[in-house]
């Protein structure tokens, strides 16, 4: 097999660019500081050094936030001859576009620096509107909590704490062990996030709105498929004619129906010793559809069964369906998406996933043409649906040291004797707790009297604090040490 090379490697490109900037800063910086006060040309020279620093910041910002997305768009592989030939052409192009690229990195550096300054000194997020990134996704905006907790007057000054008290705090923090996310759950969550992230970047779902992770009252609490009092819907797609209730699963292996129980499927995974029963996801989502219809009716919004659609997206190509499961019209698989997108030559997984929403819209259009079902929602009704779906709550979220995320209901949090209640937080507001988990650095902080943690970069964190949280699916709330928590977010 002939060896192929990735034609455009942004990882190498950005490291080369950063190295060139580093060499520029080193040479010109040494020259500048060795001749300070000797020439009037030092002002423009200082300006050039500042631009170089901002550009370097922009390069690393690009690597962290945008490089992988852009790399996915240019995943071409060629043999060595075309690789060399194309790179010669690219170097010629870069010699022309170099100043434009440099301007982009400088502007990115300015933005990142301004954002850091806003968070550091004003404790606010920098509002940055990107009209070319507009999205149909209606998600709750995330922002630092405006309610200051605990109050500065409740926090003791580090200088007033004795060495033994500071050591007691160090022992608590050094005893915290990371709790990683379960690998199976993590794989499923990553698959779901890939779909939602792609949909969030999408701009062409005109007239349609997407709502993520919305909670509704369960119409049948205690049902074997949906025992809780509330149900969570992964994705709601509101179009001019329908409300699509969508469940997203990143399952692999084999799925088939159970001949004895229609509410049960049989799932065989590669690492399982044998097939295991699992809930019928289509039937479970049908319960959520009925619950949503009941909730809308209680809000004075009449919708019929014909307006509501039940879909399950299986985003993993390594899943095979058998029996009646394979013939369910509610299921959309990667194979269906590939067939849909083959005519436009889509190859990358990111683009294929994007077609999931389009498949739903295409099916809706086909039903409209073939059967004439469901007229367009009247404008007042559509506006009421937008507002009601937007106001649906989501789960509160607790992030633990190590990466595990717990969703459910936030009840209270205590720090330095001050209590924070859910009513103090607005939707999407969060407390980020930054701890010094390295026990050696934490020991040094203890000896010199520095804080071991902070809440939203403004208030000293209490290692003895606690968070009371009712995890979804658990019968009772439980208490988490604040030293274990890195983020509290209101849904």
CSV table of C-alpha atoms in Angstrom, one decimal:
chain,number,residue,atom,x,y,z
A,1,UNK,CA,0.0,0.0,0.0
A,2,UNK,CA,1.3,3.4,-1.0
A,3,UNK,CA,1.9,5.8,1.9
A,4,UNK,CA,-0.3,8.9,2.0
A,5,UNK,CA,0.2,12.2,3.7
A,6,UNK,CA,-2.3,14.7,5.1
A,7,UNK,CA,-2.2,17.5,2.7
A,8,UNK,CA,-3.0,20.4,5.1
A,9,UNK,CA,-1.8,19.8,8.7
A,10,UNK,CA,-2.8,22.7,10.8
A,11,UNK,CA,-1.0,21.3,13.8
A,12,UNK,CA,2.4,21.6,12.0
A,13,UNK,CA,1.4,24.9,10.4
A,14,UNK,CA,0.6,26.6,13.7
A,15,UNK,CA,3.7,25.3,15.4
A,16,UNK,CA,5.8,26.7,12.6
A,17,UNK,CA,4.0,30.0,12.8
A,18,UNK,CA,4.5,30.1,16.6
A,19,UNK,CA,8.2,29.2,16.3
A,20,UNK,CA,8.7,32.0,13.8
A,21,UNK,CA,7.0,34.5,16.1
A,22,UNK,CA,9.0,33.2,19.0
A,23,UNK,CA,12.3,33.7,17.1
A,24,UNK,CA,11.2,37.2,16.1
A,25,UNK,CA,10.4,38.1,19.8
A,26,UNK,CA,13.6,36.6,21.0
A,27,UNK,CA,15.9,38.5,18.5
A,28,UNK,CA,14.1,41.8,18.4
A,29,UNK,CA,13.2,41.7,22.1
A,30,UNK,CA,16.9,41.4,23.1
A,31,UNK,CA,17.8,44.1,20.6
A,32,UNK,CA,15.1,46.4,21.9
A,33,UNK,CA,15.9,46.0,25.6
A,34,UNK,CA,19.6,46.4,25.0
A,35,UNK,CA,19.1,49.8,23.4
A,36,UNK,CA,16.4,51.3,25.5
A,37,UNK,CA,16.6,55.1,25.6
A,38,UNK,CA,19.1,55.4,22.8
A,39,UNK,CA,16.8,55.9,19.8
A,40,UNK,CA,13.5,57.5,19.0
A,41,UNK,CA,12.6,54.4,17.0
A,42,UNK,CA,11.9,52.5,20.1
A,43,UNK,CA,8.2,53.4,20.1
A,44,UNK,CA,7.3,51.7,16.8
A,45,UNK,CA,9.7,48.9,17.8
A,46,UNK,CA,7.7,48.4,21.0
A,47,UNK,CA,4.5,48.4,19.0
A,48,UNK,CA,5.8,45.7,16.7
A,49,UNK,CA,6.8,43.6,19.7
A,50,UNK,CA,3.3,44.0,21.2
A,51,UNK,CA,1.7,42.9,17.9
A,52,UNK,CA,4.0,39.9,17.9
A,53,UNK,CA,2.9,38.9,21.4
A,54,UNK,CA,-0.8,39.4,20.5
A,55,UNK,CA,-0.3,37.3,17.4
A,56,UNK,CA,1.3,34.5,19.4
A,57,UNK,CA,-1.7,34.6,21.8
A,58,UNK,CA,-4.0,34.4,18.8
A,59,UNK,CA,-2.1,31.3,17.4
A,60,UNK,CA,-2.6,29.4,20.7
A,61,UNK,CA,-6.2,30.5,20.9
A,62,UNK,CA,-6.7,29.1,17.3
A,63,UNK,CA,-5.0,25.9,18.3
A,64,UNK,CA,-7.2,25.4,21.3
A,65,UNK,CA,-10.6,26.4,19.9
A,66,UNK,CA,-10.7,26.3,16.2
A,67,UNK,CA,-7.9,24.1,14.8
A,68,UNK,CA,-9.7,20.8,15.0
A,69,UNK,CA,-12.9,22.0,13.4
A,70,UNK,CA,-10.9,23.5,10.5
A,71,UNK,CA,-8.8,20.4,10.2
A,72,UNK,CA,-11.9,18.3,9.8
A,73,UNK,CA,-12.8,20.4,6.8
A,74,UNK,CA,-9.5,19.7,5.1
A,75,UNK,CA,-8.9,16.0,5.7
A,76,UNK,CA,-7.4,15.3,2.3
A,77,UNK,CA,-4.7,12.7,1.9
A,78,UNK,CA,-2.3,12.5,-1.1
A,79,UNK,CA,0.8,10.6,-2.1
A,80,UNK,CA,4.3,12.0,-1.6
A,81,UNK,CA,4.5,13.5,-5.1
A,82,UNK,CA,1.3,15.5,-4.9
A,83,UNK,CA,2.1,16.4,-1.2
A,84,UNK,CA,5.4,18.1,-2.3
A,85,UNK,CA,3.9,19.7,-5.3
A,86,UNK,CA,0.9,21.1,-3.4
A,87,UNK,CA,3.0,22.4,-0.6
A,88,UNK,CA,5.2,24.3,-3.0
A,89,UNK,CA,2.0,25.9,-4.3
A,90,UNK,CA,0.7,26.5,-0.8
A,91,UNK,CA,4.0,28.3,0.2
A,92,UNK,CA,3.6,30.6,-2.8
A,93,UNK,CA,0.0,31.3,-1.7
A,94,UNK,CA,1.0,31.9,1.9
A,95,UNK,CA,3.6,34.4,0.9
A,96,UNK,CA,0.7,36.5,-0.5
A,97,UNK,CA,-1.8,35.7,2.3
A,98,UNK,CA,0.7,35.9,5.1
A,99,UNK,CA,-0.2,39.4,6.2
A,100,UNK,CA,-3.9,38.5,6.2
A,101,UNK,CA,-3.3,35.5,8.4
A,102,UNK,CA,-1.1,37.6,10.7
A,103,UNK,CA,-3.9,40.2,11.0
A,104,UNK,CA,-6.3,37.4,11.9
A,105,UNK,CA,-4.0,36.1,14.7
A,106,UNK,CA,-3.5,39.6,16.0
A,107,UNK,CA,-7.2,40.3,16.2
A,108,UNK,CA,-7.7,36.9,17.9
A,109,UNK,CA,-5.0,37.9,20.4
A,110,UNK,CA,-6.7,41.2,21.1
A,111,UNK,CA,-10.0,39.5,21.7
A,112,UNK,CA,-8.5,36.8,24.0
A,113,UNK,CA,-6.6,39.5,26.0
A,114,UNK,CA,-9.7,41.6,26.3
A,115,UNK,CA,-11.8,38.6,27.4
A,116,UNK,CA,-9.2,37.7,30.0
A,117,UNK,CA,-9.2,41.3,31.3
A,118,UNK,CA,-13.0,41.4,31.6
A,119,UNK,CA,-13.0,38.1,33.6
A,120,UNK,CA,-10.0,39.0,35.7
A,121,UNK,CA,-10.9,42.6,36.7
A,122,UNK,CA,-14.6,43.0,36.1
A,123,UNK,CA,-15.7,39.3,36.6
A,124,UNK,CA,-17.9,39.4,33.4
A,125,UNK,CA,-17.9,37.6,30.1
A,126,UNK,CA,-16.9,39.6,27.1
A,127,UNK,CA,-20.0,40.0,24.8
A,128,UNK,CA,-18.8,39.1,21.3
A,129,UNK,CA,-21.4,38.8,18.6
A,130,UNK,CA,-20.5,36.7,15.6
A,131,UNK,CA,-23.3,37.1,13.0
A,132,UNK,CA,-21.7,34.6,10.7
A,133,UNK,CA,-22.0,32.0,13.4
A,134,UNK,CA,-25.7,32.6,14.0
A,135,UNK,CA,-27.5,29.4,15.0
A,136,UNK,CA,-31.0,28.0,15.2
A,137,UNK,CA,-30.0,26.4,18.5
A,138,UNK,CA,-31.9,27.9,21.4
A,139,UNK,CA,-29.7,27.1,24.4
A,140,UNK,CA,-29.4,28.9,27.7
A,141,UNK,CA,-26.5,31.3,27.7
A,142,UNK,CA,-23.8,30.4,30.2
A,143,UNK,CA,-22.4,33.2,32.3
A,144,UNK,CA,-20.7,33.6,35.7
A,145,UNK,CA,-23.3,34.1,38.5
A,146,UNK,CA,-24.1,37.7,39.3
A,147,UNK,CA,-25.1,36.8,42.9
A,148,UNK,CA,-21.9,37.0,45.0
A,149,UNK,CA,-21.5,33.9,47.2
A,150,UNK,CA,-20.2,33.9,49.8
A,151,UNK,CA,-20.2,37.6,50.7
A,152,UNK,CA,-16.7,39.1,51.1
A,153,UNK,CA,-17.5,40.0,54.8
A,154,UNK,CA,-18.3,36.3,55.5
A,155,UNK,CA,-14.8,35.2,54.3
A,156,UNK,CA,-12.1,35.2,56.9
A,157,UNK,CA,-8.8,36.9,55.8
A,158,UNK,CA,-6.0,34.4,55.3
A,159,UNK,CA,-3.9,36.3,57.7
A,160,UNK,CA,-6.4,35.7,60.5
A,161,UNK,CA,-6.2,31.9,60.1
A,162,UNK,CA,-3.7,30.1,62.3
A,163,UNK,CA,-1.1,27.8,60.7
A,164,UNK,CA,-3.0,24.8,62.1
A,165,UNK,CA,-6.2,25.9,60.5
A,166,UNK,CA,-4.5,26.4,57.2
A,167,UNK,CA,-3.0,22.9,57.5
A,168,UNK,CA,-6.4,21.5,58.2
A,169,UNK,CA,-7.6,23.0,54.9
A,170,UNK,CA,-4.6,21.6,53.1
A,171,UNK,CA,-5.3,18.1,54.5
A,172,UNK,CA,-8.9,18.3,53.2
A,173,UNK,CA,-7.9,19.4,49.7
A,174,UNK,CA,-4.9,17.0,49.4
A,175,UNK,CA,-7.3,14.1,50.3
A,176,UNK,CA,-9.6,14.8,47.3
A,177,UNK,CA,-9.3,12.1,44.6
A,178,UNK,CA,-10.3,12.7,41.0
A,179,UNK,CA,-13.5,11.0,39.9
A,180,UNK,CA,-13.3,10.4,36.1
A,181,UNK,CA,-16.4,10.0,34.0
A,182,UNK,CA,-17.5,6.5,33.3
A,183,UNK,CA,-16.0,5.5,29.9
A,184,UNK,CA,-19.2,4.1,28.5
A,185,UNK,CA,-21.2,7.2,29.5
A,186,UNK,CA,-18.4,9.4,28.3
A,187,UNK,CA,-18.4,7.8,24.8
A,188,UNK,CA,-22.2,8.3,24.7
A,189,UNK,CA,-22.0,11.9,25.9
A,190,UNK,CA,-19.3,12.7,23.4
A,191,UNK,CA,-21.4,11.3,20.5
A,192,UNK,CA,-24.4,13.4,21.7
A,193,UNK,CA,-22.3,16.5,22.1
A,194,UNK,CA,-20.8,16.0,18.6
A,195,UNK,CA,-24.4,16.2,17.2
A,196,UNK,CA,-25.4,19.2,19.2
A,197,UNK,CA,-22.1,21.0,18.5
A,198,UNK,CA,-22.6,20.5,14.8
A,199,UNK,CA,-26.2,21.6,14.9
A,200,UNK,CA,-25.1,24.7,16.9
A,201,UNK,CA,-22.8,25.8,14.0
A,202,UNK,CA,-25.5,25.2,11.4
A,203,UNK,CA,-27.1,28.2,9.9
A,204,UNK,CA,-29.5,26.9,7.2
A,205,UNK,CA,-32.4,25.5,9.3
A,206,UNK,CA,-34.5,28.6,8.4
A,207,UNK,CA,-37.8,28.8,10.2
A,208,UNK,CA,-36.8,26.0,12.6
A,209,UNK,CA,-35.5,26.2,16.2
A,210,UNK,CA,-33.6,23.7,18.2
A,211,UNK,CA,-33.9,23.3,22.0
A,212,UNK,CA,-31.5,21.1,23.9
A,213,UNK,CA,-31.9,19.0,27.1
A,214,UNK,CA,-35.3,20.3,28.1
A,215,UNK,CA,-37.1,18.9,31.2
A,216,UNK,CA,-40.9,18.4,31.3
A,217,UNK,CA,-43.3,16.8,33.9
A,218,UNK,CA,-43.8,13.1,33.2
A,219,UNK,CA,-47.3,12.3,32.3
A,220,UNK,CA,-46.9,8.8,33.8
A,221,UNK,CA,-44.6,8.8,36.8
A,222,UNK,CA,-43.7,5.3,37.9
A,223,UNK,CA,-43.9,3.9,34.4
A,224,UNK,CA,-41.2,1.2,33.9
A,225,UNK,CA,-39.7,3.0,30.9
A,226,UNK,CA,-39.8,6.5,32.6
A,227,UNK,CA,-40.2,6.1,36.4
A,228,UNK,CA,-39.3,9.7,37.4
A,229,UNK,CA,-41.6,12.6,37.9
A,230,UNK,CA,-39.8,14.5,35.2
A,231,UNK,CA,-38.4,13.6,31.8
A,232,UNK,CA,-35.5,15.0,29.8
A,233,UNK,CA,-35.7,15.5,26.0
A,234,UNK,CA,-32.4,15.5,24.2
A,235,UNK,CA,-33.5,17.7,21.4
A,236,UNK,CA,-36.7,19.5,20.3
A,237,UNK,CA,-36.8,20.6,16.7
A,238,UNK,CA,-39.6,23.1,16.1
A,239,UNK,CA,-40.5,23.7,12.5
A,240,UNK,CA,-43.3,25.7,10.9
A,241,UNK,CA,-45.5,22.5,10.9
A,242,UNK,CA,-44.2,20.0,13.5
A,243,UNK,CA,-42.6,19.6,16.9
A,244,UNK,CA,-40.0,16.8,16.6
A,245,UNK,CA,-39.0,15.2,19.8
A,246,UNK,CA,-35.6,13.6,19.3
A,247,UNK,CA,-33.5,11.2,21.4
A,248,UNK,CA,-29.8,10.9,20.6
A,249,UNK,CA,-27.9,7.7,21.3
A,250,UNK,CA,-24.3,6.8,20.5
A,251,UNK,CA,-24.8,3.1,20.9
A,252,UNK,CA,-22.7,0.4,19.2
A,253,UNK,CA,-23.2,-3.4,18.9
A,254,UNK,CA,-26.4,-5.0,17.9
A,255,UNK,CA,-30.1,-4.2,18.8
A,256,UNK,CA,-33.1,-6.4,18.3
A,257,UNK,CA,-36.6,-6.5,19.7
A,258,UNK,CA,-37.9,-8.8,22.5
A,259,UNK,CA,-40.7,-11.0,21.2
A,260,UNK,CA,-42.2,-11.2,24.7
A,261,UNK,CA,-42.2,-7.6,25.7
A,262,UNK,CA,-42.6,-4.7,23.3
A,263,UNK,CA,-41.1,-2.3,25.9
A,264,UNK,CA,-37.8,-4.1,25.9
A,265,UNK,CA,-35.0,-4.4,23.4
A,266,UNK,CA,-32.1,-6.8,23.4
A,267,UNK,CA,-28.7,-5.2,23.2
A,268,UNK,CA,-25.4,-7.0,22.5
A,269,UNK,CA,-22.2,-5.0,23.0
A,270,UNK,CA,-18.7,-6.1,22.0
A,271,UNK,CA,-17.4,-6.1,25.6
A,272,UNK,CA,-20.5,-7.8,27.1
A,273,UNK,CA,-20.4,-11.5,27.8
A,274,UNK,CA,-23.9,-11.9,26.4
A,275,UNK,CA,-27.0,-10.0,25.2
A,276,UNK,CA,-28.7,-7.8,27.8
A,277,UNK,CA,-32.2,-6.3,27.9
A,278,UNK,CA,-32.6,-2.6,27.7
A,279,UNK,CA,-35.5,-0.1,27.4
A,280,UNK,CA,-37.2,0.3,24.1
A,281,UNK,CA,-35.9,3.8,23.3
A,282,UNK,CA,-38.6,4.5,20.7
A,283,UNK,CA,-41.3,3.7,23.3
A,284,UNK,CA,-39.6,5.7,26.0
A,285,UNK,CA,-39.4,8.7,23.7
A,286,UNK,CA,-43.1,8.2,22.8
A,287,UNK,CA,-43.8,8.7,26.5
A,288,UNK,CA,-41.8,12.0,26.4
A,289,UNK,CA,-43.9,13.0,23.3
A,290,UNK,CA,-47.1,12.5,25.2
A,291,UNK,CA,-45.7,14.3,28.2
A,292,UNK,CA,-44.8,17.3,26.1
A,293,UNK,CA,-48.2,17.4,24.5
A,294,UNK,CA,-49.8,17.3,28.0
A,295,UNK,CA,-47.5,20.1,29.2
A,296,UNK,CA,-48.3,22.3,26.2
A,297,UNK,CA,-52.0,21.7,26.8
A,298,UNK,CA,-51.6,22.9,30.4
A,299,UNK,CA,-49.9,26.0,29.1
A,300,UNK,CA,-52.9,26.7,26.8
A,301,UNK,CA,-51.2,25.6,23.6
A,302,UNK,CA,-53.3,23.1,21.8
A,303,UNK,CA,-51.3,20.7,19.6
A,304,UNK,CA,-52.5,17.4,18.0
A,305,UNK,CA,-50.8,14.1,17.7
A,306,UNK,CA,-50.2,14.9,14.0
A,307,UNK,CA,-48.1,17.9,15.1
A,308,UNK,CA,-45.8,15.8,17.2
A,309,UNK,CA,-43.1,13.5,15.9
A,310,UNK,CA,-41.0,10.9,17.6
A,311,UNK,CA,-37.4,10.3,16.4
A,312,UNK,CA,-34.4,8.4,17.7
A,313,UNK,CA,-30.9,9.2,16.2
A,314,UNK,CA,-28.3,6.5,16.4
A,315,UNK,CA,-25.1,8.3,15.7
A,316,UNK,CA,-22.7,5.4,15.8
A,317,UNK,CA,-22.0,3.6,12.5
A,318,UNK,CA,-21.0,0.5,14.4
A,319,UNK,CA,-24.6,-0.3,15.4
A,320,UNK,CA,-26.6,-2.9,13.6
A,321,UNK,CA,-30.4,-3.2,13.9
A,322,UNK,CA,-32.3,-6.5,13.5
A,323,UNK,CA,-35.9,-7.5,13.4
A,324,UNK,CA,-38.7,-5.0,14.0
A,325,UNK,CA,-36.2,-2.5,15.4
A,326,UNK,CA,-34.7,-2.1,11.9
A,327,UNK,CA,-38.0,-1.3,10.4
A,328,UNK,CA,-39.2,1.3,12.8
A,329,UNK,CA,-39.8,4.6,10.9
A,330,UNK,CA,-38.9,6.6,14.1
A,331,UNK,CA,-35.3,5.5,13.9
A,332,UNK,CA,-32.7,7.4,11.9
A,333,UNK,CA,-29.3,5.7,11.5
A,334,UNK,CA,-26.0,6.7,10.0
A,335,UNK,CA,-26.8,4.5,7.0
A,336,UNK,CA,-29.9,6.6,6.3
A,337,UNK,CA,-27.9,9.8,6.7
A,338,UNK,CA,-25.2,8.6,4.3
A,339,UNK,CA,-27.8,7.7,1.6
A,340,UNK,CA,-29.3,11.1,2.0
A,341,UNK,CA,-26.0,12.9,1.8
A,342,UNK,CA,-24.4,10.8,-0.9
A,343,UNK,CA,-25.7,12.9,-3.7
A,344,UNK,CA,-23.9,16.0,-2.4
A,345,UNK,CA,-20.6,14.1,-1.9
A,346,UNK,CA,-20.4,14.5,1.9
A,347,UNK,CA,-17.7,12.4,3.5
A,348,UNK,CA,-16.6,13.7,6.8
A,349,UNK,CA,-18.4,12.5,9.9
A,350,UNK,CA,-19.1,16.1,11.0
A,351,UNK,CA,-20.9,16.8,7.8
A,352,UNK,CA,-22.8,13.5,7.9
A,353,UNK,CA,-24.0,14.2,11.4
A,354,UNK,CA,-25.2,17.5,10.3
A,355,UNK,CA,-27.6,15.8,7.9
A,356,UNK,CA,-29.5,14.2,10.8
A,357,UNK,CA,-31.6,17.3,11.2
A,358,UNK,CA,-32.0,17.6,7.5
A,359,UNK,CA,-33.3,14.0,7.3
A,360,UNK,CA,-36.1,15.0,9.6
A,361,UNK,CA,-37.0,18.1,7.6
A,362,UNK,CA,-36.9,16.1,4.4
A,363,UNK,CA,-39.3,13.5,5.8
A,364,UNK,CA,-41.6,16.3,7.0
A,365,UNK,CA,-41.6,17.8,3.5
A,366,UNK,CA,-42.3,14.4,1.9
A,367,UNK,CA,-45.3,13.9,4.3
A,368,UNK,CA,-46.6,17.3,3.4
A,369,UNK,CA,-46.4,16.7,-0.3
A,370,UNK,CA,-47.6,13.1,-0.3
A,371,UNK,CA,-50.3,13.2,2.3
A,372,UNK,CA,-51.0,16.9,2.9
A,373,UNK,CA,-50.7,16.5,6.6
A,374,UNK,CA,-50.6,19.4,9.1
A,375,UNK,CA,-50.9,23.0,7.9
A,376,UNK,CA,-48.4,25.5,9.0
A,377,UNK,CA,-48.7,26.7,12.7
A,378,UNK,CA,-50.5,30.0,12.8
A,379,UNK,CA,-48.0,32.8,13.6
A,380,UNK,CA,-49.4,33.5,17.2
A,381,UNK,CA,-49.3,29.7,18.0
A,382,UNK,CA,-45.8,29.3,16.6
A,383,UNK,CA,-44.6,32.3,18.7
A,384,UNK,CA,-46.2,30.8,21.8
A,385,UNK,CA,-44.5,27.5,21.1
A,386,UNK,CA,-41.1,29.3,20.7
A,387,UNK,CA,-41.5,31.1,24.0
A,388,UNK,CA,-42.8,28.1,26.0
A,389,UNK,CA,-40.1,25.7,24.7
A,390,UNK,CA,-37.5,28.3,25.4
A,391,UNK,CA,-38.7,28.7,29.0
A,392,UNK,CA,-38.6,24.9,29.7
A,393,UNK,CA,-35.9,24.2,32.3
A,394,UNK,CA,-32.9,22.0,32.0
A,395,UNK,CA,-31.0,20.0,34.6
A,396,UNK,CA,-28.7,21.7,37.0
A,397,UNK,CA,-25.1,20.5,36.7
A,398,UNK,CA,-22.4,19.7,39.1
A,399,UNK,CA,-18.8,19.0,37.7
A,400,UNK,CA,-16.5,17.1,40.0
A,401,UNK,CA,-12.7,17.0,40.1
A,402,UNK,CA,-11.6,14.4,37.5
A,403,UNK,CA,-14.4,15.2,35.0
A,404,UNK,CA,-17.5,13.5,36.2
A,405,UNK,CA,-20.7,15.4,35.6
A,406,UNK,CA,-23.7,15.0,37.8
A,407,UNK,CA,-27.1,16.3,36.6
A,408,UNK,CA,-30.1,16.9,38.7
A,409,UNK,CA,-31.4,19.5,41.1
A,410,UNK,CA,-29.2,21.9,43.0
A,411,UNK,CA,-30.6,22.4,46.5
A,412,UNK,CA,-28.0,24.5,48.4
A,413,UNK,CA,-24.3,25.1,48.8
A,414,UNK,CA,-22.5,26.3,52.0
A,415,UNK,CA,-19.2,28.1,52.2
A,416,UNK,CA,-17.8,30.0,55.2
A,417,UNK,CA,-21.2,29.7,56.9
A,418,UNK,CA,-23.0,31.4,54.0
A,419,UNK,CA,-25.7,29.4,52.1
A,420,UNK,CA,-26.5,29.8,48.4
A,421,UNK,CA,-30.0,28.7,47.3
A,422,UNK,CA,-31.3,27.9,43.8
A,423,UNK,CA,-33.4,31.1,43.8
A,424,UNK,CA,-30.1,33.1,44.0
A,425,UNK,CA,-29.0,31.8,40.6
A,426,UNK,CA,-30.5,32.6,37.2
A,427,UNK,CA,-30.7,30.1,34.4
A,428,UNK,CA,-27.3,29.4,32.9
A,429,UNK,CA,-25.4,31.1,35.7
A,430,UNK,CA,-22.6,29.2,37.3
A,431,UNK,CA,-20.0,29.2,40.0
A,432,UNK,CA,-16.6,28.0,38.8
A,433,UNK,CA,-14.4,26.8,41.7
A,434,UNK,CA,-10.7,26.7,40.9
A,435,UNK,CA,-8.7,24.6,43.4
A,436,UNK,CA,-5.0,24.0,43.7
A,437,UNK,CA,-5.2,20.2,43.6
A,438,UNK,CA,-1.4,19.8,43.4
A,439,UNK,CA,-0.6,19.0,47.0
A,440,UNK,CA,2.9,20.3,46.8
A,441,UNK,CA,1.9,23.7,45.4
A,442,UNK,CA,-1.0,23.7,47.9
A,443,UNK,CA,1.4,23.1,50.7
A,444,UNK,CA,3.5,26.1,49.6
A,445,UNK,CA,0.3,28.2,49.4
A,446,UNK,CA,-0.5,27.1,52.9
A,447,UNK,CA,2.8,28.1,54.3
A,448,UNK,CA,2.8,31.5,52.7
A,449,UNK,CA,-0.9,32.2,53.5
A,450,UNK,CA,-2.3,32.1,50.0
A,451,UNK,CA,-5.8,30.9,49.2
A,452,UNK,CA,-6.2,27.2,48.1
A,453,UNK,CA,-9.1,28.0,45.8
A,454,UNK,CA,-11.4,30.7,44.4
A,455,UNK,CA,-15.0,31.0,43.4
A,456,UNK,CA,-15.4,32.7,40.0
A,457,UNK,CA,-11.9,34.3,40.4
A,458,UNK,CA,-13.2,36.7,43.0
A,459,UNK,CA,-14.0,35.0,46.4
A,460,UNK,CA,-11.8,32.7,48.5
A,461,UNK,CA,-13.2,29.1,48.4
A,462,UNK,CA,-13.9,27.1,51.5
A,463,UNK,CA,-12.3,23.6,51.6
A,464,UNK,CA,-14.7,22.7,54.3
A,465,UNK,CA,-17.8,23.8,52.3
A,466,UNK,CA,-20.5,21.5,51.1
A,467,UNK,CA,-23.0,21.2,48.2
A,468,UNK,CA,-26.4,19.5,48.6
A,469,UNK,CA,-27.5,18.0,45.3
A,470,UNK,CA,-30.3,15.6,44.1
A,471,UNK,CA,-28.8,13.6,41.2
A,472,UNK,CA,-31.3,12.6,38.5
A,473,UNK,CA,-32.5,9.1,38.9
A,474,UNK,CA,-31.4,8.9,42.6
A,475,UNK,CA,-34.1,8.4,45.3
A,476,UNK,CA,-32.5,10.9,47.7
A,477,UNK,CA,-30.2,14.0,47.6
A,478,UNK,CA,-26.6,13.7,48.7
A,479,UNK,CA,-23.9,15.9,50.1
A,480,UNK,CA,-20.7,16.6,48.0
A,481,UNK,CA,-17.6,18.3,49.6
A,482,UNK,CA,-17.1,21.6,48.0
A,483,UNK,CA,-13.4,20.7,47.6
A,484,UNK,CA,-14.5,17.9,45.2
A,485,UNK,CA,-16.6,20.4,43.1
A,486,UNK,CA,-15.2,22.5,40.2
A,487,UNK,CA,-18.5,23.9,38.8
A,488,UNK,CA,-22.1,24.5,39.9
A,489,UNK,CA,-24.4,25.5,37.1
A,490,UNK,CA,-28.1,26.3,37.2
A,491,UNK,CA,-30.1,24.8,34.4
